[in-house]
PDB file of C-alpha atoms in Angstrom:
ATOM      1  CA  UNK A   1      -8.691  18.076  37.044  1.00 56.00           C
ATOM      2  CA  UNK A   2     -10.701  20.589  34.971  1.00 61.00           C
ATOM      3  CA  UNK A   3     -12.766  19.250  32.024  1.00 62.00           C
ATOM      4  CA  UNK A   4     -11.952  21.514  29.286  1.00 64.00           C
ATOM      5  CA  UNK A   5     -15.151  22.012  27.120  1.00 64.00           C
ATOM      6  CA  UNK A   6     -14.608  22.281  23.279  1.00 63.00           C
ATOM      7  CA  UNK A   7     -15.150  25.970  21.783  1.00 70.00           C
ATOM      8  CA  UNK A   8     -17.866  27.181  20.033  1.00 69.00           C
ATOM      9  CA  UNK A   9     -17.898  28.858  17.084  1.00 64.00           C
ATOM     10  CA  UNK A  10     -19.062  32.811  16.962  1.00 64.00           C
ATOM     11  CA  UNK A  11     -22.664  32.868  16.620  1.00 61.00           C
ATOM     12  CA  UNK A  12     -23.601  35.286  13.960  1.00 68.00           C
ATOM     13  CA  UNK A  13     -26.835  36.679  13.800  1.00 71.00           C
ATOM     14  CA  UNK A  14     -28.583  37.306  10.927  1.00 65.00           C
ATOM     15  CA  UNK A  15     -30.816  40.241  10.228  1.00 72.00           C
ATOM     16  CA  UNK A  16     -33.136  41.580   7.355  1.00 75.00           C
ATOM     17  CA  UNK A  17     -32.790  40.038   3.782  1.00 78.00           C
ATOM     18  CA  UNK A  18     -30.110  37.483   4.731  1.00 75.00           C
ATOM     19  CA  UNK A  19     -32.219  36.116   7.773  1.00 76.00           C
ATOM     20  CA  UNK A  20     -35.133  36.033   4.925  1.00 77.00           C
ATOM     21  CA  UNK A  21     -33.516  33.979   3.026  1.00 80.00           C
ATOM     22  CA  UNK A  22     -31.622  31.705   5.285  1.00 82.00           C
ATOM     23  CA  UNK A  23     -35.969  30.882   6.806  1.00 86.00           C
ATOM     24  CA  UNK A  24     -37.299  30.427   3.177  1.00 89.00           C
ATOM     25  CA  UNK A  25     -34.512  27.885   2.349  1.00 90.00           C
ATOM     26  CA  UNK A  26     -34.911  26.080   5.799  1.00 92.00           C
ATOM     27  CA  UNK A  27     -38.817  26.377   5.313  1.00 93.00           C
ATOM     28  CA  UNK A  28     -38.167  25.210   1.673  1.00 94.00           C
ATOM     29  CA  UNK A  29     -35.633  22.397   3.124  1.00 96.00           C
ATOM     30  CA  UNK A  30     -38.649  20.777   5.544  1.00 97.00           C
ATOM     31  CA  UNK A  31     -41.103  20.837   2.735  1.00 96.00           C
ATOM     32  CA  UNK A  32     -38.935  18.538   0.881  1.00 97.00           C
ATOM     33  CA  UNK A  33     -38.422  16.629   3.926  1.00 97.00           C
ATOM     34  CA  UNK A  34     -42.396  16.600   4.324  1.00 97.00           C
ATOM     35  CA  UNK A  35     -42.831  15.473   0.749  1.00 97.00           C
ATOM     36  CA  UNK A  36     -40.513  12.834   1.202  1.00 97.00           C
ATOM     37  CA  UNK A  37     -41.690  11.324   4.450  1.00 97.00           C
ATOM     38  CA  UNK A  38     -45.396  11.293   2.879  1.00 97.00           C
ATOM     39  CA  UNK A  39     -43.952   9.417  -0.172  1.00 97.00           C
ATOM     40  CA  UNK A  40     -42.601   6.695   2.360  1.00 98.00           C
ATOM     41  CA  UNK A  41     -45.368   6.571   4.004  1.00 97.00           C
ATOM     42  CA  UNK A  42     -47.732   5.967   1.027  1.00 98.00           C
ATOM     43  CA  UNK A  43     -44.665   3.256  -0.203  1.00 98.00           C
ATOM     44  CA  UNK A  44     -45.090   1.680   3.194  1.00 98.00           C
ATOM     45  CA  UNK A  45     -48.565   1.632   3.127  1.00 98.00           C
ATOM     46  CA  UNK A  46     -48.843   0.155  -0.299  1.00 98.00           C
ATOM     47  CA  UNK A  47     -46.111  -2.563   0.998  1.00 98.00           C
ATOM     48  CA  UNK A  48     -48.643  -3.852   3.833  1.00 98.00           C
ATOM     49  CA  UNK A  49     -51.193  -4.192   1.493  1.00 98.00           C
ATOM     50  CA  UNK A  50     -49.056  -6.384  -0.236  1.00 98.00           C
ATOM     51  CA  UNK A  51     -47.704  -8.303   2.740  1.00 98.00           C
ATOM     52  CA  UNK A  52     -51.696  -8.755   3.358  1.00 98.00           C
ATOM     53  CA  UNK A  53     -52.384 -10.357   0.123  1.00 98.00           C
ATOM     54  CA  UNK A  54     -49.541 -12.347   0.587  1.00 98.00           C
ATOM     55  CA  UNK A  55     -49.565 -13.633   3.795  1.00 98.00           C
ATOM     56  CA  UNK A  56     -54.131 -14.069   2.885  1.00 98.00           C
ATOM     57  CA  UNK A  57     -52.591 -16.712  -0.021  1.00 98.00           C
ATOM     58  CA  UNK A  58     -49.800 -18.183   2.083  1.00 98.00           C
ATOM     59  CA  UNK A  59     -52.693 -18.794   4.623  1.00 98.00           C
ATOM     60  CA  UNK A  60     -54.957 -20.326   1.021  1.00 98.00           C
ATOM     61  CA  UNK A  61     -52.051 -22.621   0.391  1.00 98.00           C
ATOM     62  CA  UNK A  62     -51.728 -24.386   3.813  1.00 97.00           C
ATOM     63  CA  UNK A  63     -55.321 -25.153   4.060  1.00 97.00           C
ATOM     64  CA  UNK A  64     -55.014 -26.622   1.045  1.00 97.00           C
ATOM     65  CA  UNK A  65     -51.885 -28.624   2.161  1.00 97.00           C
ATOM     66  CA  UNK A  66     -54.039 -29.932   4.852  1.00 96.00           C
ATOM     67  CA  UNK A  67     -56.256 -31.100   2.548  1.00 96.00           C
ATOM     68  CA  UNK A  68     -54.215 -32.713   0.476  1.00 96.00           C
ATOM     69  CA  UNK A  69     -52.422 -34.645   3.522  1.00 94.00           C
ATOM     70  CA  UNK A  70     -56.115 -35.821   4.594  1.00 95.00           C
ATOM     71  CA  UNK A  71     -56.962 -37.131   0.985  1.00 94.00           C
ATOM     72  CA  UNK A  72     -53.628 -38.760   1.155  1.00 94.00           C
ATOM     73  CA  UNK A  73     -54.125 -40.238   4.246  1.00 92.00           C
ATOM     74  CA  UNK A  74     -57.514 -41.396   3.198  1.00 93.00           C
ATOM     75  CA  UNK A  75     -56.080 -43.082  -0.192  1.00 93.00           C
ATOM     76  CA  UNK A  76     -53.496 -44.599   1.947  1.00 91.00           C
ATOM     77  CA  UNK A  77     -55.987 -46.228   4.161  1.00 91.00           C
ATOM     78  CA  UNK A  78     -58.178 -47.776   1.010  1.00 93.00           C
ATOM     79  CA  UNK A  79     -54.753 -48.724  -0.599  1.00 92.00           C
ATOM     80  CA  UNK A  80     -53.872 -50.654   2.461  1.00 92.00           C
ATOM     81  CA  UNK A  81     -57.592 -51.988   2.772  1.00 93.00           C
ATOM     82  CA  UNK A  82     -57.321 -53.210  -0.886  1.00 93.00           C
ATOM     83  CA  UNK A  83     -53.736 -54.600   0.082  1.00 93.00           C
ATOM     84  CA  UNK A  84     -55.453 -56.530   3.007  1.00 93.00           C
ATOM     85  CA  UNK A  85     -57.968 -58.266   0.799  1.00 93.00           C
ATOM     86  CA  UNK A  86     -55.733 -59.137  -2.126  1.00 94.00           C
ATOM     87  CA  UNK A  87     -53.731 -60.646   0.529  1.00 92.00           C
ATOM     88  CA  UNK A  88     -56.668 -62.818   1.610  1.00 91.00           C
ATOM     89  CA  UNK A  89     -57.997 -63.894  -1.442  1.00 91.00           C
ATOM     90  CA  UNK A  90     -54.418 -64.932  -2.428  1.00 90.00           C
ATOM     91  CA  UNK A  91     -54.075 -67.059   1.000  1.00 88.00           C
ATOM     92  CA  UNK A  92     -57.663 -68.497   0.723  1.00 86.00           C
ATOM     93  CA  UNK A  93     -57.208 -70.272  -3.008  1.00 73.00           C
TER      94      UNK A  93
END
């Protein structure tokens, strides 16, 4: 069975003026296109920077969550050290 392959359009070729203009808008077209993709990039840029800073104080925070559990584990230990010898001095009188 023959594949039938969809028809094409006539091509028309443009000469002089018209083919002028039809280049300056597509040239005109891809410096917008430029313009925006150099925007986007700056944006994106400016959004790592961020993600930086963020993930630098997200980094600040847990170390300082560690710290905390380690004092807290420390108090913890003296509270149940203090626990101990209120214990004993209540079972010794």
């Amino acid at each position: 069975m023959k594949r039938k392959t969809p028809s094409k359009p006539p091509v028309r070729i443009l000469k002089g003026k018209a083919a002028g203009v039809l280049l300056e808008d597509i040239d005109s077209k891809l410096d917008l296109i430029v313009e925006k993709f150099e925007a986007n990039d700056k944006r994106m840029d400016r959004m790592e920077e961020r993600l930086d800073q963020i993930e630098a104080r997200l980094d600040r925070i847990e170390n300082e969550i560690v710290g905390i559990r380690i004092l807290l584990g420390q108090h913890d230990d003296i509270l149940k050290r203090h626990e101990e010898e209120i214990v004993k001095q209540a079972l010794s009188h």
